[in-house]
């Protein structure tokens, strides 16, 4: 029999395609696979084209393409390539959502969360878009810095450091974003950062951190944090005689870097500065951003500064 005139009863078509008779009948009645005719007894028969159309329908259905779109492909209103591209893009979005949900669930499990409200909040925060995350941090910074005469470079640095959660975040990154969102929502933390901003603006106005000395002062601050950290790690009490010469040398270096004489007044000013800008939550803010954005880890220097300021206080009291 010529292939062009070959006819198949529905049972044979089911055997050839691997589809059930019921499914073929549904596709046929839907107009996706027209019948080629009927037998004298009234049974449907199909031609070779039906085999090919059913193969395409089955493949596209296995790939998750809906029937209205498949109809357009069969009627050549759209191409298979364009449908595949659109569907692949949609799947990318779904896959990203599933991976994000998986990361949230793992974060919930690792946190040991038992409160439904906490779980709901974690999921809500994780599902925010990039623009929504950025807006949350921008609103936080607006609230903290409003009306304060900041150093433009400092403000630019703060405003360009935004959380950028990757498309496939790890559990740690999701946890970091949730913690950051919770942190910036704390009124006390906002007040603390505003105190820092106001103190920085005051110092800038009074000219303590002049442009020509700022780079030296920054380098000295890093050195002080490093030496104080070493002393703390060595178990040296900041108020002990052993610590006194170490602290005194660091104070002198700090004073020199700012072009100031070492004096009781300078030491009291130094205590106020360190107390203002030494805050574990502020440090944590940057550490969380680093985790979210995949930056190098930021080590903690707060304990070193706490050791140093305790040593400066001891130098004034003689203890």
PDB file of C-alpha atoms in Angstrom:
ATOM      1  CA  UNK A   1       0.000   0.000   0.000  1.00  0.00           C
ATOM      2  CA  UNK A   2       1.316   3.483  -0.880  1.00  0.00           C
ATOM      3  CA  UNK A   3       2.516   5.402   2.168  1.00  0.00           C
ATOM      4  CA  UNK A   4       0.504   8.406   1.065  1.00  0.00           C
ATOM      5  CA  UNK A   5      -2.721   6.386   1.138  1.00  0.00           C
ATOM      6  CA  UNK A   6      -1.938   4.304   4.228  1.00  0.00           C
ATOM      7  CA  UNK A   7      -4.784   4.402   6.756  1.00  0.00           C
ATOM      8  CA  UNK A   8      -4.653   3.474  10.420  1.00  0.00           C
ATOM      9  CA  UNK A   9      -7.481   2.644  12.737  1.00  0.00           C
ATOM     10  CA  UNK A  10      -7.256   4.398  16.080  1.00  0.00           C
ATOM     11  CA  UNK A  11      -5.963   1.278  17.836  1.00  0.00           C
ATOM     12  CA  UNK A  12      -3.089   0.939  15.383  1.00  0.00           C
ATOM     13  CA  UNK A  13      -2.337   4.637  15.734  1.00  0.00           C
ATOM     14  CA  UNK A  14      -2.161   4.173  19.502  1.00  0.00           C
ATOM     15  CA  UNK A  15       0.331   1.351  19.053  1.00  0.00           C
ATOM     16  CA  UNK A  16       2.499   3.405  16.688  1.00  0.00           C
ATOM     17  CA  UNK A  17       2.595   6.536  18.846  1.00  0.00           C
ATOM     18  CA  UNK A  18       2.507   5.079  22.345  1.00  0.00           C
ATOM     19  CA  UNK A  19      -0.517   7.211  23.196  1.00  0.00           C
ATOM     20  CA  UNK A  20      -3.744   5.865  24.563  1.00  0.00           C
ATOM     21  CA  UNK A  21      -6.859   5.584  22.403  1.00  0.00           C
ATOM     22  CA  UNK A  22      -8.612   7.967  24.760  1.00  0.00           C
ATOM     23  CA  UNK A  23      -5.858  10.606  24.371  1.00  0.00           C
ATOM     24  CA  UNK A  24      -5.856  10.295  20.570  1.00  0.00           C
ATOM     25  CA  UNK A  25      -9.622  10.628  20.508  1.00  0.00           C
ATOM     26  CA  UNK A  26      -9.355  13.797  22.638  1.00  0.00           C
ATOM     27  CA  UNK A  27      -6.745  15.308  20.312  1.00  0.00           C
ATOM     28  CA  UNK A  28      -8.825  14.363  17.343  1.00  0.00           C
ATOM     29  CA  UNK A  29     -11.986  15.921  18.719  1.00  0.00           C
ATOM     30  CA  UNK A  30      -9.973  19.031  19.626  1.00  0.00           C
ATOM     31  CA  UNK A  31      -8.932  19.410  15.978  1.00  0.00           C
ATOM     32  CA  UNK A  32      -5.240  18.902  16.654  1.00  0.00           C
ATOM     33  CA  UNK A  33      -5.096  15.613  14.738  1.00  0.00           C
ATOM     34  CA  UNK A  34      -7.883  15.456  12.148  1.00  0.00           C
ATOM     35  CA  UNK A  35      -9.154  12.069  11.141  1.00  0.00           C
ATOM     36  CA  UNK A  36      -8.675  11.037   7.530  1.00  0.00           C
ATOM     37  CA  UNK A  37     -12.102   9.458   7.312  1.00  0.00           C
ATOM     38  CA  UNK A  38     -14.322   6.747   8.704  1.00  0.00           C
ATOM     39  CA  UNK A  39     -14.733   3.047   8.000  1.00  0.00           C
ATOM     40  CA  UNK A  40     -18.066   1.759   6.674  1.00  0.00           C
ATOM     41  CA  UNK A  41     -18.762   0.795  10.274  1.00  0.00           C
ATOM     42  CA  UNK A  42     -18.155   4.389  11.435  1.00  0.00           C
ATOM     43  CA  UNK A  43     -14.737   3.961  13.073  1.00  0.00           C
ATOM     44  CA  UNK A  44     -12.147   6.696  12.785  1.00  0.00           C
ATOM     45  CA  UNK A  45      -9.150   6.166  10.514  1.00  0.00           C
ATOM     46  CA  UNK A  46      -6.006   8.287  10.262  1.00  0.00           C
ATOM     47  CA  UNK A  47      -3.226   8.814   7.734  1.00  0.00           C
ATOM     48  CA  UNK A  48       0.573   9.086   8.010  1.00  0.00           C
ATOM     49  CA  UNK A  49       0.301  12.818   8.688  1.00  0.00           C
ATOM     50  CA  UNK A  50      -1.615  12.032  11.879  1.00  0.00           C
ATOM     51  CA  UNK A  51       1.322   9.937  13.121  1.00  0.00           C
ATOM     52  CA  UNK A  52       3.706  12.866  12.607  1.00  0.00           C
ATOM     53  CA  UNK A  53       1.315  15.402  14.142  1.00  0.00           C
ATOM     54  CA  UNK A  54       0.764  13.190  17.178  1.00  0.00           C
ATOM     55  CA  UNK A  55       4.519  12.811  17.593  1.00  0.00           C
ATOM     56  CA  UNK A  56       4.933  16.596  17.617  1.00  0.00           C
ATOM     57  CA  UNK A  57       1.969  17.092  19.953  1.00  0.00           C
ATOM     58  CA  UNK A  58       3.322  14.499  22.370  1.00  0.00           C
ATOM     59  CA  UNK A  59       6.820  16.036  22.359  1.00  0.00           C
ATOM     60  CA  UNK A  60       5.543  19.556  22.944  1.00  0.00           C
ATOM     61  CA  UNK A  61       3.194  18.385  25.695  1.00  0.00           C
ATOM     62  CA  UNK A  62       6.089  16.554  27.383  1.00  0.00           C
ATOM     63  CA  UNK A  63       7.958  19.873  27.322  1.00  0.00           C
ATOM     64  CA  UNK A  64       5.054  21.570  29.057  1.00  0.00           C
ATOM     65  CA  UNK A  65       3.649  23.509  26.071  1.00  0.00           C
ATOM     66  CA  UNK A  66      -0.074  24.219  26.371  1.00  0.00           C
ATOM     67  CA  UNK A  67      -2.578  22.993  23.772  1.00  0.00           C
ATOM     68  CA  UNK A  68      -3.555  26.437  22.370  1.00  0.00           C
ATOM     69  CA  UNK A  69       0.118  27.109  21.604  1.00  0.00           C
ATOM     70  CA  UNK A  70       0.531  23.647  20.078  1.00  0.00           C
ATOM     71  CA  UNK A  71      -2.442  24.371  17.810  1.00  0.00           C
ATOM     72  CA  UNK A  72      -0.689  27.534  16.583  1.00  0.00           C
ATOM     73  CA  UNK A  73       2.451  25.507  15.842  1.00  0.00           C
ATOM     74  CA  UNK A  74       0.496  22.893  13.895  1.00  0.00           C
ATOM     75  CA  UNK A  75      -1.286  25.602  11.937  1.00  0.00           C
ATOM     76  CA  UNK A  76       2.076  27.314  11.264  1.00  0.00           C
ATOM     77  CA  UNK A  77       1.016  30.530  12.987  1.00  0.00           C
ATOM     78  CA  UNK A  78       4.189  30.351  15.109  1.00  0.00           C
ATOM     79  CA  UNK A  79       7.417  28.419  14.752  1.00  0.00           C
ATOM     80  CA  UNK A  80       8.605  25.636  17.025  1.00  0.00           C
ATOM     81  CA  UNK A  81      11.812  27.615  17.621  1.00  0.00           C
ATOM     82  CA  UNK A  82      10.009  30.733  18.861  1.00  0.00           C
ATOM     83  CA  UNK A  83       7.761  28.678  21.129  1.00  0.00           C
ATOM     84  CA  UNK A  84      10.778  26.814  22.515  1.00  0.00           C
ATOM     85  CA  UNK A  85      12.626  30.073  23.219  1.00  0.00           C
ATOM     86  CA  UNK A  86       9.656  31.635  25.012  1.00  0.00           C
ATOM     87  CA  UNK A  87       9.022  28.500  27.035  1.00  0.00           C
ATOM     88  CA  UNK A  88      12.694  28.183  27.976  1.00  0.00           C
ATOM     89  CA  UNK A  89      12.663  31.787  29.248  1.00  0.00           C
ATOM     90  CA  UNK A  90       9.565  31.068  31.317  1.00  0.00           C
ATOM     91  CA  UNK A  91      11.193  27.957  32.743  1.00  0.00           C
ATOM     92  CA  UNK A  92      14.260  29.986  33.717  1.00  0.00           C
ATOM     93  CA  UNK A  93      12.026  32.172  35.871  1.00  0.00           C
ATOM     94  CA  UNK A  94      10.335  29.133  37.413  1.00  0.00           C
ATOM     95  CA  UNK A  95      13.663  27.422  38.107  1.00  0.00           C
ATOM     96  CA  UNK A  96      15.021  30.559  39.779  1.00  0.00           C
ATOM     97  CA  UNK A  97      11.914  30.692  41.949  1.00  0.00           C
ATOM     98  CA  UNK A  98      12.272  27.043  42.903  1.00  0.00           C
ATOM     99  CA  UNK A  99      15.926  27.454  43.804  1.00  0.00           C
ATOM    100  CA  UNK A 100      15.077  30.481  45.906  1.00  0.00           C
ATOM    101  CA  UNK A 101      12.353  28.542  47.709  1.00  0.00           C
ATOM    102  CA  UNK A 102      14.792  25.714  48.333  1.00  0.00           C
ATOM    103  CA  UNK A 103      17.319  28.159  49.815  1.00  0.00           C
ATOM    104  CA  UNK A 104      14.609  29.685  52.031  1.00  0.00           C
ATOM    105  CA  UNK A 105      13.483  26.271  53.254  1.00  0.00           C
ATOM    106  CA  UNK A 106      17.058  25.300  54.065  1.00  0.00           C
ATOM    107  CA  UNK A 107      17.550  28.604  55.872  1.00  0.00           C
ATOM    108  CA  UNK A 108      14.368  28.007  57.879  1.00  0.00           C
ATOM    109  CA  UNK A 109      15.573  24.513  58.773  1.00  0.00           C
ATOM    110  CA  UNK A 110      19.053  25.704  59.795  1.00  0.00           C
ATOM    111  CA  UNK A 111      17.608  28.530  61.868  1.00  0.00           C
ATOM    112  CA  UNK A 112      15.297  26.091  63.595  1.00  0.00           C
ATOM    113  CA  UNK A 113      12.441  28.529  63.027  1.00  0.00           C
ATOM    114  CA  UNK A 114       9.222  27.505  64.795  1.00  0.00           C
ATOM    115  CA  UNK A 115       7.224  30.727  64.551  1.00  0.00           C
ATOM    116  CA  UNK A 116       4.996  30.785  61.417  1.00  0.00           C
ATOM    117  CA  UNK A 117       5.338  34.586  61.259  1.00  0.00           C
ATOM    118  CA  UNK A 118       9.128  34.268  61.134  1.00  0.00           C
ATOM    119  CA  UNK A 119       8.933  31.750  58.300  1.00  0.00           C
ATOM    120  CA  UNK A 120       6.474  33.972  56.420  1.00  0.00           C
ATOM    121  CA  UNK A 121       8.749  36.989  56.844  1.00  0.00           C
ATOM    122  CA  UNK A 122      11.816  35.085  55.637  1.00  0.00           C
ATOM    123  CA  UNK A 123       9.966  33.929  52.534  1.00  0.00           C
ATOM    124  CA  UNK A 124       8.595  37.406  51.833  1.00  0.00           C
ATOM    125  CA  UNK A 125      12.000  39.047  52.169  1.00  0.00           C
ATOM    126  CA  UNK A 126      13.697  36.436  50.002  1.00  0.00           C
ATOM    127  CA  UNK A 127      11.114  36.828  47.227  1.00  0.00           C
ATOM    128  CA  UNK A 128      11.670  40.587  46.878  1.00  0.00           C
ATOM    129  CA  UNK A 129      12.936  41.757  43.500  1.00  0.00           C
ATOM    130  CA  UNK A 130      16.315  43.432  43.019  1.00  0.00           C
ATOM    131  CA  UNK A 131      14.564  46.804  42.774  1.00  0.00           C
ATOM    132  CA  UNK A 132      12.603  46.172  45.974  1.00  0.00           C
ATOM    133  CA  UNK A 133      15.741  45.178  47.883  1.00  0.00           C
ATOM    134  CA  UNK A 134      17.530  48.275  46.645  1.00  0.00           C
ATOM    135  CA  UNK A 135      14.576  50.471  47.599  1.00  0.00           C
ATOM    136  CA  UNK A 136      14.574  49.039  51.119  1.00  0.00           C
ATOM    137  CA  UNK A 137      18.239  49.959  51.650  1.00  0.00           C
ATOM    138  CA  UNK A 138      17.824  53.350  49.968  1.00  0.00           C
ATOM    139  CA  UNK A 139      14.906  54.183  52.277  1.00  0.00           C
ATOM    140  CA  UNK A 140      17.054  53.124  55.241  1.00  0.00           C
ATOM    141  CA  UNK A 141      19.924  55.382  54.153  1.00  0.00           C
ATOM    142  CA  UNK A 142      17.554  58.283  53.445  1.00  0.00           C
ATOM    143  CA  UNK A 143      16.219  58.003  56.981  1.00  0.00           C
ATOM    144  CA  UNK A 144      19.696  57.803  58.527  1.00  0.00           C
ATOM    145  CA  UNK A 145      21.356  60.585  56.522  1.00  0.00           C
ATOM    146  CA  UNK A 146      18.479  63.034  56.044  1.00  0.00           C
ATOM    147  CA  UNK A 147      19.650  66.591  56.786  1.00  0.00           C
ATOM    148  CA  UNK A 148      23.226  65.581  57.630  1.00  0.00           C
ATOM    149  CA  UNK A 149      26.109  67.302  55.803  1.00  0.00           C
ATOM    150  CA  UNK A 150      27.981  64.172  54.805  1.00  0.00           C
ATOM    151  CA  UNK A 151      31.247  63.795  52.974  1.00  0.00           C
ATOM    152  CA  UNK A 152      30.036  63.204  49.368  1.00  0.00           C
ATOM    153  CA  UNK A 153      32.538  60.371  48.859  1.00  0.00           C
ATOM    154  CA  UNK A 154      31.350  58.607  51.994  1.00  0.00           C
ATOM    155  CA  UNK A 155      27.683  58.959  51.044  1.00  0.00           C
ATOM    156  CA  UNK A 156      28.363  57.738  47.521  1.00  0.00           C
ATOM    157  CA  UNK A 157      30.162  54.710  48.926  1.00  0.00           C
ATOM    158  CA  UNK A 158      27.205  53.865  51.145  1.00  0.00           C
ATOM    159  CA  UNK A 159      24.641  54.326  48.380  1.00  0.00           C
ATOM    160  CA  UNK A 160      26.477  52.291  45.773  1.00  0.00           C
ATOM    161  CA  UNK A 161      26.909  49.319  48.129  1.00  0.00           C
ATOM    162  CA  UNK A 162      23.559  47.637  47.564  1.00  0.00           C
ATOM    163  CA  UNK A 163      22.542  44.028  48.194  1.00  0.00           C
ATOM    164  CA  UNK A 164      22.645  42.048  44.956  1.00  0.00           C
ATOM    165  CA  UNK A 165      21.289  38.600  45.690  1.00  0.00           C
ATOM    166  CA  UNK A 166      22.383  36.252  42.858  1.00  0.00           C
ATOM    167  CA  UNK A 167      19.909  34.318  40.739  1.00  0.00           C
ATOM    168  CA  UNK A 168      20.931  31.113  42.486  1.00  0.00           C
ATOM    169  CA  UNK A 169      21.593  32.223  46.083  1.00  0.00           C
ATOM    170  CA  UNK A 170      23.088  29.888  48.619  1.00  0.00           C
ATOM    171  CA  UNK A 171      21.402  29.243  51.939  1.00  0.00           C
ATOM    172  CA  UNK A 172      24.015  31.467  53.588  1.00  0.00           C
ATOM    173  CA  UNK A 173      23.254  34.338  51.201  1.00  0.00           C
ATOM    174  CA  UNK A 174      19.506  34.080  51.830  1.00  0.00           C
ATOM    175  CA  UNK A 175      20.115  34.064  55.582  1.00  0.00           C
ATOM    176  CA  UNK A 176      22.408  37.094  55.213  1.00  0.00           C
ATOM    177  CA  UNK A 177      19.783  39.026  53.248  1.00  0.00           C
ATOM    178  CA  UNK A 178      17.051  38.237  55.784  1.00  0.00           C
ATOM    179  CA  UNK A 179      19.352  39.307  58.636  1.00  0.00           C
ATOM    180  CA  UNK A 180      20.286  42.524  56.808  1.00  0.00           C
ATOM    181  CA  UNK A 181      16.622  43.373  56.169  1.00  0.00           C
ATOM    182  CA  UNK A 182      15.842  42.783  59.839  1.00  0.00           C
ATOM    183  CA  UNK A 183      18.851  44.870  60.905  1.00  0.00           C
ATOM    184  CA  UNK A 184      18.002  47.974  58.851  1.00  0.00           C
ATOM    185  CA  UNK A 185      14.440  47.845  60.158  1.00  0.00           C
ATOM    186  CA  UNK A 186      15.604  48.309  63.769  1.00  0.00           C
ATOM    187  CA  UNK A 187      14.933  51.918  64.967  1.00  0.00           C
ATOM    188  CA  UNK A 188      17.792  51.704  67.468  1.00  0.00           C
ATOM    189  CA  UNK A 189      20.253  50.738  64.747  1.00  0.00           C
ATOM    190  CA  UNK A 190      19.081  53.649  62.600  1.00  0.00           C
ATOM    191  CA  UNK A 191      19.571  56.039  65.509  1.00  0.00           C
ATOM    192  CA  UNK A 192      23.049  54.653  66.112  1.00  0.00           C
ATOM    193  CA  UNK A 193      24.131  55.153  62.510  1.00  0.00           C
ATOM    194  CA  UNK A 194      22.690  58.646  62.520  1.00  0.00           C
ATOM    195  CA  UNK A 195      24.830  59.456  65.565  1.00  0.00           C
ATOM    196  CA  UNK A 196      27.847  58.291  63.571  1.00  0.00           C
ATOM    197  CA  UNK A 197      26.825  60.393  60.564  1.00  0.00           C
ATOM    198  CA  UNK A 198      26.291  63.489  62.691  1.00  0.00           C
ATOM    199  CA  UNK A 199      29.633  63.031  64.464  1.00  0.00           C
ATOM    200  CA  UNK A 200      31.390  62.584  61.112  1.00  0.00           C
ATOM    201  CA  UNK A 201      29.724  65.736  59.771  1.00  0.00           C
ATOM    202  CA  UNK A 202      30.780  67.708  62.856  1.00  0.00           C
ATOM    203  CA  UNK A 203      34.394  66.546  62.586  1.00  0.00           C
ATOM    204  CA  UNK A 204      34.388  67.385  58.893  1.00  0.00           C
ATOM    205  CA  UNK A 205      33.054  70.895  59.584  1.00  0.00           C
ATOM    206  CA  UNK A 206      35.653  71.505  62.286  1.00  0.00           C
ATOM    207  CA  UNK A 207      38.396  70.407  59.919  1.00  0.00           C
ATOM    208  CA  UNK A 208      39.826  67.608  62.055  1.00  0.00           C
ATOM    209  CA  UNK A 209      40.025  65.240  59.106  1.00  0.00           C
ATOM    210  CA  UNK A 210      41.548  67.528  56.473  1.00  0.00           C
ATOM    211  CA  UNK A 211      42.073  66.113  52.994  1.00  0.00           C
ATOM    212  CA  UNK A 212      45.862  66.124  53.289  1.00  0.00           C
ATOM    213  CA  UNK A 213      45.805  64.053  56.495  1.00  0.00           C
ATOM    214  CA  UNK A 214      42.848  61.745  55.864  1.00  0.00           C
ATOM    215  CA  UNK A 215      44.773  59.062  53.959  1.00  0.00           C
ATOM    216  CA  UNK A 216      47.442  58.917  56.662  1.00  0.00           C
ATOM    217  CA  UNK A 217      44.780  58.753  59.367  1.00  0.00           C
ATOM    218  CA  UNK A 218      43.045  55.850  57.600  1.00  0.00           C
ATOM    219  CA  UNK A 219      46.318  53.941  57.323  1.00  0.00           C
ATOM    220  CA  UNK A 220      47.058  54.641  61.001  1.00  0.00           C
ATOM    221  CA  UNK A 221      43.589  53.455  62.023  1.00  0.00           C
ATOM    222  CA  UNK A 222      44.218  50.144  60.254  1.00  0.00           C
ATOM    223  CA  UNK A 223      47.560  49.826  62.007  1.00  0.00           C
ATOM    224  CA  UNK A 224      46.002  50.586  65.400  1.00  0.00           C
ATOM    225  CA  UNK A 225      43.266  47.999  64.848  1.00  0.00           C
ATOM    226  CA  UNK A 226      45.887  45.436  63.838  1.00  0.00           C
ATOM    227  CA  UNK A 227      48.184  46.045  66.844  1.00  0.00           C
ATOM    228  CA  UNK A 228      45.278  46.210  69.293  1.00  0.00           C
ATOM    229  CA  UNK A 229      43.932  42.967  67.856  1.00  0.00           C
ATOM    230  CA  UNK A 230      47.305  41.295  68.341  1.00  0.00           C
ATOM    231  CA  UNK A 231      47.508  42.513  71.944  1.00  0.00           C
ATOM    232  CA  UNK A 232      43.998  41.284  72.670  1.00  0.00           C
ATOM    233  CA  UNK A 233      44.760  37.918  71.063  1.00  0.00           C
ATOM    234  CA  UNK A 234      47.857  37.679  73.254  1.00  0.00           C
ATOM    235  CA  UNK A 235      45.668  38.064  76.336  1.00  0.00           C
ATOM    236  CA  UNK A 236      47.118  41.420  77.408  1.00  0.00           C
ATOM    237  CA  UNK A 237      44.801  43.374  79.701  1.00  0.00           C
ATOM    238  CA  UNK A 238      44.332  46.865  78.164  1.00  0.00           C
ATOM    239  CA  UNK A 239      44.612  48.464  81.613  1.00  0.00           C
ATOM    240  CA  UNK A 240      47.782  46.623  82.596  1.00  0.00           C
ATOM    241  CA  UNK A 241      51.335  48.033  82.788  1.00  0.00           C
ATOM    242  CA  UNK A 242      52.241  45.685  79.938  1.00  0.00           C
ATOM    243  CA  UNK A 243      49.655  47.370  77.684  1.00  0.00           C
ATOM    244  CA  UNK A 244      50.540  50.967  78.634  1.00  0.00           C
ATOM    245  CA  UNK A 245      53.534  51.476  76.268  1.00  0.00           C
ATOM    246  CA  UNK A 246      51.663  49.762  73.409  1.00  0.00           C
ATOM    247  CA  UNK A 247      48.646  52.019  73.872  1.00  0.00           C
ATOM    248  CA  UNK A 248      50.795  55.143  74.283  1.00  0.00           C
ATOM    249  CA  UNK A 249      52.638  54.482  71.025  1.00  0.00           C
ATOM    250  CA  UNK A 250      49.373  53.952  69.141  1.00  0.00           C
ATOM    251  CA  UNK A 251      47.936  57.178  70.578  1.00  0.00           C
ATOM    252  CA  UNK A 252      50.998  59.135  69.459  1.00  0.00           C
ATOM    253  CA  UNK A 253      50.799  57.637  65.974  1.00  0.00           C
ATOM    254  CA  UNK A 254      47.134  58.568  65.791  1.00  0.00           C
ATOM    255  CA  UNK A 255      47.792  62.130  66.925  1.00  0.00           C
ATOM    256  CA  UNK A 256      50.638  62.533  64.419  1.00  0.00           C
ATOM    257  CA  UNK A 257      48.445  61.254  61.579  1.00  0.00           C
ATOM    258  CA  UNK A 258      45.908  63.985  62.362  1.00  0.00           C
ATOM    259  CA  UNK A 259      48.477  66.701  62.971  1.00  0.00           C
ATOM    260  CA  UNK A 260      47.466  66.989  66.631  1.00  0.00           C
ATOM    261  CA  UNK A 261      49.571  66.961  69.803  1.00  0.00           C
ATOM    262  CA  UNK A 262      49.084  64.061  72.194  1.00  0.00           C
ATOM    263  CA  UNK A 263      47.339  65.472  75.246  1.00  0.00           C
ATOM    264  CA  UNK A 264      44.603  64.530  77.716  1.00  0.00           C
ATOM    265  CA  UNK A 265      42.192  66.556  75.588  1.00  0.00           C
ATOM    266  CA  UNK A 266      43.187  64.621  72.484  1.00  0.00           C
ATOM    267  CA  UNK A 267      42.814  61.310  74.318  1.00  0.00           C
ATOM    268  CA  UNK A 268      39.322  62.238  75.506  1.00  0.00           C
ATOM    269  CA  UNK A 269      38.434  63.208  71.951  1.00  0.00           C
ATOM    270  CA  UNK A 270      39.848  59.900  70.734  1.00  0.00           C
ATOM    271  CA  UNK A 271      37.733  57.967  73.253  1.00  0.00           C
ATOM    272  CA  UNK A 272      34.621  59.790  72.018  1.00  0.00           C
ATOM    273  CA  UNK A 273      35.452  59.027  68.379  1.00  0.00           C
ATOM    274  CA  UNK A 274      36.115  55.341  68.976  1.00  0.00           C
ATOM    275  CA  UNK A 275      33.015  54.977  71.130  1.00  0.00           C
ATOM    276  CA  UNK A 276      30.900  56.616  68.437  1.00  0.00           C
ATOM    277  CA  UNK A 277      32.167  54.604  65.497  1.00  0.00           C
ATOM    278  CA  UNK A 278      32.741  51.244  67.163  1.00  0.00           C
ATOM    279  CA  UNK A 279      29.509  49.300  66.801  1.00  0.00           C
ATOM    280  CA  UNK A 280      29.204  45.591  66.135  1.00  0.00           C
ATOM    281  CA  UNK A 281      25.942  46.085  64.229  1.00  0.00           C
ATOM    282  CA  UNK A 282      27.480  48.618  61.849  1.00  0.00           C
ATOM    283  CA  UNK A 283      30.295  46.187  61.176  1.00  0.00           C
ATOM    284  CA  UNK A 284      27.775  43.402  60.717  1.00  0.00           C
ATOM    285  CA  UNK A 285      25.968  45.524  58.089  1.00  0.00           C
ATOM    286  CA  UNK A 286      29.041  45.442  55.866  1.00  0.00           C
ATOM    287  CA  UNK A 287      29.765  41.797  56.589  1.00  0.00           C
ATOM    288  CA  UNK A 288      26.241  40.850  55.497  1.00  0.00           C
ATOM    289  CA  UNK A 289      26.561  42.897  52.309  1.00  0.00           C
ATOM    290  CA  UNK A 290      29.812  41.086  51.565  1.00  0.00           C
ATOM    291  CA  UNK A 291      28.142  37.701  52.008  1.00  0.00           C
ATOM    292  CA  UNK A 292      25.139  38.619  49.855  1.00  0.00           C
ATOM    293  CA  UNK A 293      27.235  40.105  47.050  1.00  0.00           C
ATOM    294  CA  UNK A 294      29.975  37.477  47.109  1.00  0.00           C
ATOM    295  CA  UNK A 295      32.669  39.948  48.187  1.00  0.00           C
ATOM    296  CA  UNK A 296      35.700  38.860  50.230  1.00  0.00           C
ATOM    297  CA  UNK A 297      34.822  38.227  53.871  1.00  0.00           C
ATOM    298  CA  UNK A 298      35.239  41.222  56.182  1.00  0.00           C
ATOM    299  CA  UNK A 299      36.996  40.294  59.442  1.00  0.00           C
ATOM    300  CA  UNK A 300      35.750  41.757  62.704  1.00  0.00           C
ATOM    301  CA  UNK A 301      37.802  44.629  64.162  1.00  0.00           C
ATOM    302  CA  UNK A 302      35.315  45.779  66.808  1.00  0.00           C
ATOM    303  CA  UNK A 303      36.954  43.734  69.612  1.00  0.00           C
ATOM    304  CA  UNK A 304      40.326  45.298  68.738  1.00  0.00           C
ATOM    305  CA  UNK A 305      38.919  48.815  68.926  1.00  0.00           C
ATOM    306  CA  UNK A 306      37.190  48.030  72.210  1.00  0.00           C
ATOM    307  CA  UNK A 307      40.549  46.877  73.586  1.00  0.00           C
ATOM    308  CA  UNK A 308      42.230  50.054  72.346  1.00  0.00           C
ATOM    309  CA  UNK A 309      39.663  52.468  73.812  1.00  0.00           C
ATOM    310  CA  UNK A 310      39.823  50.631  77.132  1.00  0.00           C
ATOM    311  CA  UNK A 311      43.572  51.192  77.063  1.00  0.00           C
ATOM    312  CA  UNK A 312      43.144  54.910  76.293  1.00  0.00           C
ATOM    313  CA  UNK A 313      40.719  55.269  79.221  1.00  0.00           C
ATOM    314  CA  UNK A 314      43.206  53.525  81.493  1.00  0.00           C
ATOM    315  CA  UNK A 315      45.916  55.986  80.380  1.00  0.00           C
ATOM    316  CA  UNK A 316      43.775  58.881  81.604  1.00  0.00           C
ATOM    317  CA  UNK A 317      42.779  57.356  84.926  1.00  0.00           C
ATOM    318  CA  UNK A 318      46.178  55.888  85.729  1.00  0.00           C
ATOM    319  CA  UNK A 319      44.633  52.399  86.156  1.00  0.00           C
TER     320      UNK A 319
END
